[in-house]
Short mmCIF file of C-alpha atoms in Angstrom, two decimals:
data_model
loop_
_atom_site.label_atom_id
_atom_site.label_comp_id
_atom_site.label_asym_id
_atom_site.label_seq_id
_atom_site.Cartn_x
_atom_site.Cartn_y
_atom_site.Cartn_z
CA UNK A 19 -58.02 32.35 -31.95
CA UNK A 20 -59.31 30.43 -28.76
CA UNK A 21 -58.67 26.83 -28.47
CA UNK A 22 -62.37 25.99 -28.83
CA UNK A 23 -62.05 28.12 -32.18
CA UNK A 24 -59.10 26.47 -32.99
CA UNK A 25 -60.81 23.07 -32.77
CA UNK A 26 -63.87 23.71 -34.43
CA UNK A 27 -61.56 24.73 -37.71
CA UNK A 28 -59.87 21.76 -37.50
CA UNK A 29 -63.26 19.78 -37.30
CA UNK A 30 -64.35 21.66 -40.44
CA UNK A 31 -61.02 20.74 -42.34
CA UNK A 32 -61.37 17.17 -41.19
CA UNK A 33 -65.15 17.00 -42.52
CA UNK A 34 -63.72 18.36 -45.47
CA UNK A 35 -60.79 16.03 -46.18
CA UNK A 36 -63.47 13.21 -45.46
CA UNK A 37 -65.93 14.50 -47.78
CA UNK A 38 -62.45 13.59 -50.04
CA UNK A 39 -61.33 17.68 -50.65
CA UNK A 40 -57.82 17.94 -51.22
CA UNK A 41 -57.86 21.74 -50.34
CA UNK A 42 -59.03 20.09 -46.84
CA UNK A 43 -56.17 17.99 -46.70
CA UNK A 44 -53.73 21.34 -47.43
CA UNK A 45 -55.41 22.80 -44.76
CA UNK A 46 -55.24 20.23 -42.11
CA UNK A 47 -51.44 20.12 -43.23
CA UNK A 48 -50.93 23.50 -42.91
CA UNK A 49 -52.52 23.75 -39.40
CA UNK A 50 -51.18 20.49 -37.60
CA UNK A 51 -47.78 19.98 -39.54
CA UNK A 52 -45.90 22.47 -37.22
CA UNK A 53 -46.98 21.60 -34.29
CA UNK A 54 -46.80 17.56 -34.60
CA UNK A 55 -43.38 18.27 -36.05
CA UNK A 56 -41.99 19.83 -33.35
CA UNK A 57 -43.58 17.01 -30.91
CA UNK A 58 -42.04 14.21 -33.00
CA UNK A 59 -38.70 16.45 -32.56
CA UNK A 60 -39.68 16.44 -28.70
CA UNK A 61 -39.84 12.64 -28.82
CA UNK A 62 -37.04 11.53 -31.20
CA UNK A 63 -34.77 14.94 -30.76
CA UNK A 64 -33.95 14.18 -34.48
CA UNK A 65 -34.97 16.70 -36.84
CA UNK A 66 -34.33 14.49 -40.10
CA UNK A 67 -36.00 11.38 -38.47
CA UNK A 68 -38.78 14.06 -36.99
CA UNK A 69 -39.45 15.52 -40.58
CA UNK A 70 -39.65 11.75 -42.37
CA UNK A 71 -42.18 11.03 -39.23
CA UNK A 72 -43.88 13.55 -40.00
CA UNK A 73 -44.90 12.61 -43.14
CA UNK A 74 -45.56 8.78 -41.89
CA UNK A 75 -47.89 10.29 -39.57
CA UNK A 76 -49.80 12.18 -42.50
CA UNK A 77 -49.70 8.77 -44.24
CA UNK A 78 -51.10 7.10 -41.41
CA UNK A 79 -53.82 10.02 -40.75
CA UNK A 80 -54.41 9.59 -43.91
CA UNK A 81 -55.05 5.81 -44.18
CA UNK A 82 -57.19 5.96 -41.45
CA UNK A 83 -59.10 8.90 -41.49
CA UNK A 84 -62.34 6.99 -41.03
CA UNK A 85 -61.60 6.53 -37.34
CA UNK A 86 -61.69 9.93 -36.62
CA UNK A 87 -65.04 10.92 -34.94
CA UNK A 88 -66.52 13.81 -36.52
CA UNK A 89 -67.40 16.46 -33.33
CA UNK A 90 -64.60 15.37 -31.63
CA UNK A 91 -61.45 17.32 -30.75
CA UNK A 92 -59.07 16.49 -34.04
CA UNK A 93 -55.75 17.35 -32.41
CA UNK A 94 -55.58 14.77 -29.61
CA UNK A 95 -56.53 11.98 -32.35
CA UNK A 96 -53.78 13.29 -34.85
CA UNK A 97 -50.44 13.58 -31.65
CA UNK A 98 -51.92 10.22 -30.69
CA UNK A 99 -51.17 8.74 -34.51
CA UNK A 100 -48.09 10.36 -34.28
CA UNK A 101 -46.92 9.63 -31.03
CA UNK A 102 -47.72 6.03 -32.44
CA UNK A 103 -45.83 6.26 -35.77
CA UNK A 104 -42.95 7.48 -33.25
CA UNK A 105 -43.10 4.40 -31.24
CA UNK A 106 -43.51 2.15 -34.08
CA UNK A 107 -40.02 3.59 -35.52
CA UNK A 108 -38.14 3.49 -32.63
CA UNK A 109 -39.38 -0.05 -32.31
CA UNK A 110 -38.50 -1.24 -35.67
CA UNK A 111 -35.70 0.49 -36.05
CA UNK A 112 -33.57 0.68 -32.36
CA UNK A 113 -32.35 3.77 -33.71
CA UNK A 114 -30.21 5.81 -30.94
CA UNK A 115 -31.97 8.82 -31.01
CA UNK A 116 -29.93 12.30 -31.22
CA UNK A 117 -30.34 16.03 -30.83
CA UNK A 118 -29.36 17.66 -33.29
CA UNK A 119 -27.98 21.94 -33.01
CA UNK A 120 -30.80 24.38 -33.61
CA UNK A 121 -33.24 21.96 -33.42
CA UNK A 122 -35.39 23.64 -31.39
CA UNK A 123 -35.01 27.05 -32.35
CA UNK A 124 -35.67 25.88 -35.91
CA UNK A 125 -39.10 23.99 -35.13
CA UNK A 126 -40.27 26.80 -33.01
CA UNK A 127 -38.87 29.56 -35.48
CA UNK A 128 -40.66 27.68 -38.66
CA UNK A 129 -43.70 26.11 -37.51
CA UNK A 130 -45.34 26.58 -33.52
CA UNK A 131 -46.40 30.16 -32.41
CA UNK A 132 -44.16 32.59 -31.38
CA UNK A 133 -45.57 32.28 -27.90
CA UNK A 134 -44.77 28.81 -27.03
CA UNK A 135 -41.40 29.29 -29.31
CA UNK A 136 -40.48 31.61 -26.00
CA UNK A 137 -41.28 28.59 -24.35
CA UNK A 138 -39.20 25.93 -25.71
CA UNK A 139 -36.42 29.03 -26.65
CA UNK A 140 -33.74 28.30 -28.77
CA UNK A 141 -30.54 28.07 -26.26
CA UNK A 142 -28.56 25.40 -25.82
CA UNK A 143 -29.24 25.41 -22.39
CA UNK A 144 -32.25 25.23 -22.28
CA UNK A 145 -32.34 22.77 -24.57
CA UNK A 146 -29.97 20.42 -22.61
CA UNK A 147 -32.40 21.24 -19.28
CA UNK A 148 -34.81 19.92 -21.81
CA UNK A 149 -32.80 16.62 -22.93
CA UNK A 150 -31.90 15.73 -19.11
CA UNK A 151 -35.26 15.09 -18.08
CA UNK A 152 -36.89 11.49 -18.28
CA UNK A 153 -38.74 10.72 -21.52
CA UNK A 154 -42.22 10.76 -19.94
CA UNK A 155 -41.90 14.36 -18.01
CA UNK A 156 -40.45 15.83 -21.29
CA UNK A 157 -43.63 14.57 -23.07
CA UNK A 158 -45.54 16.21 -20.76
CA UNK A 159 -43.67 19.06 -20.17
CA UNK A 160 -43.74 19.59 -24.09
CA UNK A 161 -46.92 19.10 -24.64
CA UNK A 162 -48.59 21.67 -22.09
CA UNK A 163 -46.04 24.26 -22.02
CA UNK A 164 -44.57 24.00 -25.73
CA UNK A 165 -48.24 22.69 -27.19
CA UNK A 166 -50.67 24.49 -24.15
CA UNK A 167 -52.05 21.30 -23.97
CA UNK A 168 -54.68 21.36 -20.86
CA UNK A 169 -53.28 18.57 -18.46
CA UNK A 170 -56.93 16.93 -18.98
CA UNK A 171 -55.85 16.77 -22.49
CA UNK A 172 -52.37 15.53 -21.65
CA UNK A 173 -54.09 12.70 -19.25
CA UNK A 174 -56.66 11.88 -22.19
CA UNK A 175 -54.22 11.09 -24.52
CA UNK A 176 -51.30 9.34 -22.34
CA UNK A 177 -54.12 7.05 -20.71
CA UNK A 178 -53.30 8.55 -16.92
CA UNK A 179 -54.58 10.47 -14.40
CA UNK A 180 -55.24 14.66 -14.41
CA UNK A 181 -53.10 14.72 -11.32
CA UNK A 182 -50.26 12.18 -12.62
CA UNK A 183 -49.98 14.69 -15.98
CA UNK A 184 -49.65 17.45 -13.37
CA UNK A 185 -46.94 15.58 -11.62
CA UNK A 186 -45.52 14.56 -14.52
CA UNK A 187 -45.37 18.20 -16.09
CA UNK A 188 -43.91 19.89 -12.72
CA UNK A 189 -40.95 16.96 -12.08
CA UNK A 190 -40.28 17.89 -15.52
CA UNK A 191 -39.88 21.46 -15.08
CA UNK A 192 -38.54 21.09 -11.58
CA UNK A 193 -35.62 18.85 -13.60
CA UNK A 194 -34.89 21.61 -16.03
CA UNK A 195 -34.76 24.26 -13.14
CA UNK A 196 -31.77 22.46 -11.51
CA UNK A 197 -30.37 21.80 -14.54
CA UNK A 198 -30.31 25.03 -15.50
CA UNK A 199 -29.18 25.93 -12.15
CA UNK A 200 -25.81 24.12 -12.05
CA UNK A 201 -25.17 26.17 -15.06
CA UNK A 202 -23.10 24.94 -18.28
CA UNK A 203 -20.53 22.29 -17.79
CA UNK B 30 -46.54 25.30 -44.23
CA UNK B 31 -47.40 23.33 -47.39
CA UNK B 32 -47.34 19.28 -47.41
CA UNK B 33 -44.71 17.88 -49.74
CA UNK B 34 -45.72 17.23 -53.05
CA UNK B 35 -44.68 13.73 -52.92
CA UNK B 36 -47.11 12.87 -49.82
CA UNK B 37 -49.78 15.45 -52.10
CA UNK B 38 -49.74 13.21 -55.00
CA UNK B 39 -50.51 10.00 -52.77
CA UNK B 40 -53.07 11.68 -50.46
CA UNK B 41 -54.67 12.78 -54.02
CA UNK B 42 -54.43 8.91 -55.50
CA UNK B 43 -56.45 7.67 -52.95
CA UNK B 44 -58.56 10.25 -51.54
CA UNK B 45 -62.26 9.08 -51.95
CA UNK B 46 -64.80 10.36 -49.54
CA UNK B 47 -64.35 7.88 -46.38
CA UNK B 48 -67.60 7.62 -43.89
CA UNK B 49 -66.52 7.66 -40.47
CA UNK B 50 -66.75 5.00 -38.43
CA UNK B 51 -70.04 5.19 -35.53
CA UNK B 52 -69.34 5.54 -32.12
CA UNK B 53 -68.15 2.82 -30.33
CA UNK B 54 -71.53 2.09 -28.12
CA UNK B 55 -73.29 2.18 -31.05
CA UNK B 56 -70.63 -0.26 -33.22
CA UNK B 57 -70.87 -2.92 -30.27
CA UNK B 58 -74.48 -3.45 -30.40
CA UNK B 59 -72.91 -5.54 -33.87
CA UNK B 60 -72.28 -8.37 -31.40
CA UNK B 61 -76.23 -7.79 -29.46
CA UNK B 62 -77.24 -11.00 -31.74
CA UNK B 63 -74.21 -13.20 -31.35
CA UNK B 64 -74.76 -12.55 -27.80
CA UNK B 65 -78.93 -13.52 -27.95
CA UNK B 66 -77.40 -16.41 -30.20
CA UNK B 67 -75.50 -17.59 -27.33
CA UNK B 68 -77.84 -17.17 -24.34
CA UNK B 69 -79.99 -19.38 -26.58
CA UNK B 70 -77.94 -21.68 -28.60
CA UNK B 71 -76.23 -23.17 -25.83
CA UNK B 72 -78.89 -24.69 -23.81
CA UNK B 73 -80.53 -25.30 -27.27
CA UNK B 74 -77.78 -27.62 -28.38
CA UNK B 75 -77.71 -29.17 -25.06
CA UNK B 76 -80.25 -28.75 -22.69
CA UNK B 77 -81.51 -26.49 -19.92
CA UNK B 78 -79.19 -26.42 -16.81
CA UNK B 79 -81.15 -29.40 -14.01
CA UNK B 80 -81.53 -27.24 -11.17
CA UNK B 81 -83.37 -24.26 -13.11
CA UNK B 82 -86.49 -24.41 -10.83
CA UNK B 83 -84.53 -24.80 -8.14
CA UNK B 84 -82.57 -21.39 -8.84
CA UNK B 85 -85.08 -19.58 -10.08
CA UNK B 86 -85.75 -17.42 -13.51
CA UNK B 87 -84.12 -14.19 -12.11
CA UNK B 88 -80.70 -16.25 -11.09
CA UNK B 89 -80.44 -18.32 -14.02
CA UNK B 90 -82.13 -15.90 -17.35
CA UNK B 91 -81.61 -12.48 -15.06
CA UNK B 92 -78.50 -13.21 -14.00
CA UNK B 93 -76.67 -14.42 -17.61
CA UNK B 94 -78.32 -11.58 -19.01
CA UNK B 95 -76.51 -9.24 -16.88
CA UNK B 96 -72.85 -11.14 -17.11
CA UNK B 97 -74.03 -10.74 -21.22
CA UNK B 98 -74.59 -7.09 -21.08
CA UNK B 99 -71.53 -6.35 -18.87
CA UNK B 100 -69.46 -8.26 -21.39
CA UNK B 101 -70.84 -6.35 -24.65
CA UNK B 102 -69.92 -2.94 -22.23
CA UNK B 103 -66.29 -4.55 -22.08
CA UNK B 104 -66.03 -4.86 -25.85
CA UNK B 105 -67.56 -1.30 -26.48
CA UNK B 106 -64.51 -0.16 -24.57
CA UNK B 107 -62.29 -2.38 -26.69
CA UNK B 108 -63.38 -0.24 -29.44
CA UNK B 109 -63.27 2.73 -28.03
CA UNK B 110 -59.60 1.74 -26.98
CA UNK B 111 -58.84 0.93 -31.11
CA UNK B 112 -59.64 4.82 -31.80
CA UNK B 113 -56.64 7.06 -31.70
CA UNK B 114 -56.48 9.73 -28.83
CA UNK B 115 -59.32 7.50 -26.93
CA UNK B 116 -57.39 5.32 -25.19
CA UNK B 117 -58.53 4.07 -21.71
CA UNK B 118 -56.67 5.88 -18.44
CA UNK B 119 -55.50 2.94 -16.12
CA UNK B 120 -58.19 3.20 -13.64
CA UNK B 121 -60.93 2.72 -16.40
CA UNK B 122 -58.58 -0.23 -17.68
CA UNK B 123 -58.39 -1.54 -14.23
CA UNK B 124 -62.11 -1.27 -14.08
CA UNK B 125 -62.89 -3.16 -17.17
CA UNK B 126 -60.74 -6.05 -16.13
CA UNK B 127 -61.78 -5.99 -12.59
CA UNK B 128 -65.52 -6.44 -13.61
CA UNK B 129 -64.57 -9.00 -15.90
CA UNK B 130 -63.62 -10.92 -12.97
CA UNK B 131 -65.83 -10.03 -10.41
CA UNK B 132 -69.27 -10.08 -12.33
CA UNK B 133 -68.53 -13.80 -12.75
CA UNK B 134 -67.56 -14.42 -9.61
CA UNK B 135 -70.87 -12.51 -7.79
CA UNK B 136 -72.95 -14.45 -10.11
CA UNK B 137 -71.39 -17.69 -8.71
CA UNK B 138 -71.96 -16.41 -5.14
CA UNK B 139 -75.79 -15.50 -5.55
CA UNK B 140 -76.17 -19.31 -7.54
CA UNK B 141 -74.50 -21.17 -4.89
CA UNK B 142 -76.77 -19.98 -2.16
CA UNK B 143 -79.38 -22.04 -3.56
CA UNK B 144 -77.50 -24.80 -5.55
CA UNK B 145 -74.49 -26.52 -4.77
CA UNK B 146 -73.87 -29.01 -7.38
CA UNK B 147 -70.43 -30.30 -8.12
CA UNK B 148 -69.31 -33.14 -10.29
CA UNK B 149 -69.41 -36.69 -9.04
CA UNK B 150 -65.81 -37.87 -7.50
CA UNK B 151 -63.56 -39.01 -10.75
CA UNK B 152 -65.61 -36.76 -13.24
CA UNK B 153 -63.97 -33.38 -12.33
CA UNK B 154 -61.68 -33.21 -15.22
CA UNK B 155 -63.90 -35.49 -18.01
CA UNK B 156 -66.55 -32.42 -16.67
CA UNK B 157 -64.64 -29.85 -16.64
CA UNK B 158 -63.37 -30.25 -20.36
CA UNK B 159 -66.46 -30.29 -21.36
CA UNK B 160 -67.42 -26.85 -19.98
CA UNK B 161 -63.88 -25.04 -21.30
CA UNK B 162 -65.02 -26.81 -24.34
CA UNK B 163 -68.33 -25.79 -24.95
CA UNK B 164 -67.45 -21.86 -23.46
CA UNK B 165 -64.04 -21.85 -25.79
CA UNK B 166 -66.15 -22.46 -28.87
CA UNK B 167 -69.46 -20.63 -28.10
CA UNK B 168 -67.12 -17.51 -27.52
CA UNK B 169 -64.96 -17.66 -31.15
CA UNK B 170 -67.95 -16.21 -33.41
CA UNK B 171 -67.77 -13.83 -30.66
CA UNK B 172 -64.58 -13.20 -30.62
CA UNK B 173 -64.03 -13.02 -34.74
CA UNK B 174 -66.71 -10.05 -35.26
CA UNK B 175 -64.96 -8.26 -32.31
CA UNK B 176 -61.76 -9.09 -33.94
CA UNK B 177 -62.87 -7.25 -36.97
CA UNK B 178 -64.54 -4.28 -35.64
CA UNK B 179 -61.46 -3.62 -34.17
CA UNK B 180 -59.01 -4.34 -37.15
CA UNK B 181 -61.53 -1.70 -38.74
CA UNK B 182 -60.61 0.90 -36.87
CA UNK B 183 -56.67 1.83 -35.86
CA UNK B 184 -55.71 -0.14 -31.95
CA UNK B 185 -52.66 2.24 -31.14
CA UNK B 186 -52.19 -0.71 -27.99
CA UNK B 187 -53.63 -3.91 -29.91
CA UNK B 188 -52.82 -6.26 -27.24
CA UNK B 189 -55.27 -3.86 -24.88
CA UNK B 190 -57.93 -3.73 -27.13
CA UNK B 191 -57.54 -7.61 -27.92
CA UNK B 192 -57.80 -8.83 -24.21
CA UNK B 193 -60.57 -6.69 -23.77
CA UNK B 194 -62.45 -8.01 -26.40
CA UNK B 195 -61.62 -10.76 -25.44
CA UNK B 196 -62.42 -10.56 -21.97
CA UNK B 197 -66.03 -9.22 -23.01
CA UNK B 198 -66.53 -12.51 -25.29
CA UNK B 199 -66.05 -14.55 -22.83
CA UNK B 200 -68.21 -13.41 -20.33
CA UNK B 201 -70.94 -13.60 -23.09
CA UNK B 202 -69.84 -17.29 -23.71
CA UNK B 203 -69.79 -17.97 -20.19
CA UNK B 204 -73.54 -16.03 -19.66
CA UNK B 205 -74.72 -18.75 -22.30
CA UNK B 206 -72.75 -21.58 -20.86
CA UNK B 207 -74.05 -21.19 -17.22
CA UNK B 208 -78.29 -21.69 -18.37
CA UNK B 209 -76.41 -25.44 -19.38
CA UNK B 210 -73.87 -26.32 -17.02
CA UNK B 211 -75.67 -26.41 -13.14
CA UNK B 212 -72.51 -26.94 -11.51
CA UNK B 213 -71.97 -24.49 -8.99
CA UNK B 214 -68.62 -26.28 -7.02
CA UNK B 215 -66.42 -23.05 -6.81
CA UNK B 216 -63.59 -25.27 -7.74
CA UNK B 217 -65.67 -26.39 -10.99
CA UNK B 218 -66.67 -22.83 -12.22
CA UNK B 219 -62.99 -21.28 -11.05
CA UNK B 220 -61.28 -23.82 -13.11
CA UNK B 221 -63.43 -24.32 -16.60
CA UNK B 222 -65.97 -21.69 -16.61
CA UNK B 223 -63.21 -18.93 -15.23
CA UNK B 224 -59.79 -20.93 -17.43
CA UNK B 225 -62.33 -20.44 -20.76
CA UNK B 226 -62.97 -16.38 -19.62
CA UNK B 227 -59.34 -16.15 -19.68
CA UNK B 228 -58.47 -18.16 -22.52
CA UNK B 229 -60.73 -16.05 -24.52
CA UNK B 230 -58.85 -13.01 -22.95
CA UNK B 231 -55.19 -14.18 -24.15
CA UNK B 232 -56.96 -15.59 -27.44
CA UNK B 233 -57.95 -11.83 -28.04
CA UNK B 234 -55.12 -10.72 -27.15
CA UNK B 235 -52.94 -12.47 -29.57
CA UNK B 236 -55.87 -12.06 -32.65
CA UNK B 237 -55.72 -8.06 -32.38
CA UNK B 238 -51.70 -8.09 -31.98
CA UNK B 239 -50.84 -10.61 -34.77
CA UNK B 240 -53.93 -8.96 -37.26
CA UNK B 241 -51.97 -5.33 -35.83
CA UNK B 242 -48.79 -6.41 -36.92
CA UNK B 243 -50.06 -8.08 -40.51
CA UNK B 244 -51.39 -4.91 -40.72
CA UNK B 245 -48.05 -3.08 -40.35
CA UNK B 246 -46.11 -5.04 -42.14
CA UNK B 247 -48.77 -4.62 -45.30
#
């Protein structure tokens, strides 16, 4: 299924859940909840915290649904409200955010598609690579090669340029590269 | 992947069919008759400005209509901003606020090339008041309905959204204050007319954060 495709389902499911169907709601669940939980485990590297944000974020979707624009993209609006339910956390709570083993190879073996599963992997190394690269990089390196977001996407929804996502997205990489290159210490 | 029961049973307590909300062009044209209601009241309550032959209809009506318009396009972006996944890039941001400053100030520009008028020596600050006064309070209707539009819908960045409603308010305020006020002293307009644009700016900005955070804490 193509992007577009992808979209357009989701748009039906939304209409759906705001024509008040609970089998809507199950659906949007079952299509979004893998892939905003393994961004919230991008962002707080806390699987625990990332699963109870997850269901804030459903809360929150849920509260306001009526901002959602029907015939728009739903996926951008729904990382946003997480990304924001993330923020608010870490604001109210200070919490020292931790990785936790297998986190990664358990979000991409449960929930995203096998494809971008290859891409975040499930090694430790990688997953260090992943850790030692600055918060906004990893966000964007996450979200177009874990999530195949489109950097216009990426720049949409972070409020900055095509170019800076770009930028953003190949320090990030370039980071885990040399990482990765020095090997395990 | 199935949702929790838990978060099931409380998405099923409260799941009547919600309209969405219209786009945000459309929900700014809300504030079209506050802004009418301000290009009028003003020099209703108090008079015409004294140098309006002098200046001209296009440079007094033409040009508050204008600083109006701009500042109901600055508040459609404020509500744009308040819908998740829309928020503004920094250039469009930078935009915004840059036209918020310089509409004002080319309005000035093309006014003082015909009228000069400053107040009389001793009466700059008695004047001046007068003109934050009148702006400050002309823009808080303004500035309320904004307020609530925005509270309606979900400001991810609150304090954004605020100043730029903000912002937009007060350039309506000010589009209403200038058909009264003829004075056209830089110093004059810089001072009042531009220290009530940018009270109405930080005004916003602390209404959307401190609604935001009620909100929250709800």
């Amino acid at each position: 299924m193509g992007p577009d495709e992808a979209e357009g389902e989701l748009g039906a499911l939304m209409a759906g859940y705001l024509d008040g169907r609970l089998d809507a709601f199950d659906g949007l669940y079952a299509a979004l909840a893998g892939r905003l939980r393994g961004y919230l485990t991008s962002l707080c590297r806390d699987r625990a915290l990332a699963d109870d944000l997850l269901q804030d974020t459903f809360m929150q979707i849920h509260r306001s649904r009526r901002t959602y624009e029907p015939g728009r993209p739903v996926t951008p609006w729904a990382f946003a409200i997480a990304r924001h339910v993330y923020l608010m956390n870490r604001r109210s709570t200070g919490r020292r955010v931790r990785l936790e083993d297998g986190v990664a190879a358990e979000t991409t073996r449960r929930d995203v598609p096998r494809d971008a599963a290859a891409a975040l992997a499930d090694g430790d190394a990688l997953r260090r690579a992943l850790d030692a690269v600055p918060a906004e990089q990893r966000e964007a390196v996450v979200l177009h090669h874990v999530e195949g977001w489109s950097f216009a996407e990426i720049a949409a929804r972070l409020g900055i340029r095509v170019n800076a996502a770009k930028t953003r997205a190949f320090r990030g990489m370039k980071k885990m590269r040399e990482h990765l290159a020095k090997g395990p210490r | 992947m199935a949702a929790p029961e838990t978060l099931r049973d409380e998405v099923a307590r409260d799941l009547a069919p919600a309209r969405p909300l219209a786009r945000p062009a459309v929900r700014s044209l809300a504030l079209v008759p506050i802004a009418l209601a301000i290009l009028v009241g003003v020099p209703a309550l108090h008079r015409l400005r004294y140098d309006l032959l002098a200046i001209g209809a296009f440079r007094a009506f033409g040009l508050s209509a204008i600083q109006a318009a701009v500042g109901l396009a600055i508040v459609a972006l404020a509500l744009r901003e308040s819908i998740p996944g829309r928020a503004l890039s920094k250039p469009v941001l930078a935009g915004a606020f840059a036209a918020g400053i310089l509409v004002p100030l080319g309005v000035l520009a093309i006014t003082m090339q015909v009228s000069l008028l400053g107040p009389l020596p001793g009466e700059w600050f008695e004047v001046g008041a007068a003109c934050f006064r009148t702006s400050a309070f002309a823009a808080v209707p303004a500035i309320a309905v904004a307020g609530v539009l925005v509270a309606r819908a979900f400001p991810l960045r609150p304090g954004v959204a605020g100043a730029l409603y903000g912002l937009g308010c007060g350039l309506m305020a000010d589009a209403g204050l200038r058909l009264y006020c003829e004075m056209s002293a830089p110093r004059h307009v810089l001072l009042a007319h531009g220290g009530a644009i940018a009270a109405a700016t930080v005004a916003g900005m602390i209404l959307a954060s401190v609604v935001e955070k009620k909100r929250r804490r709800a």
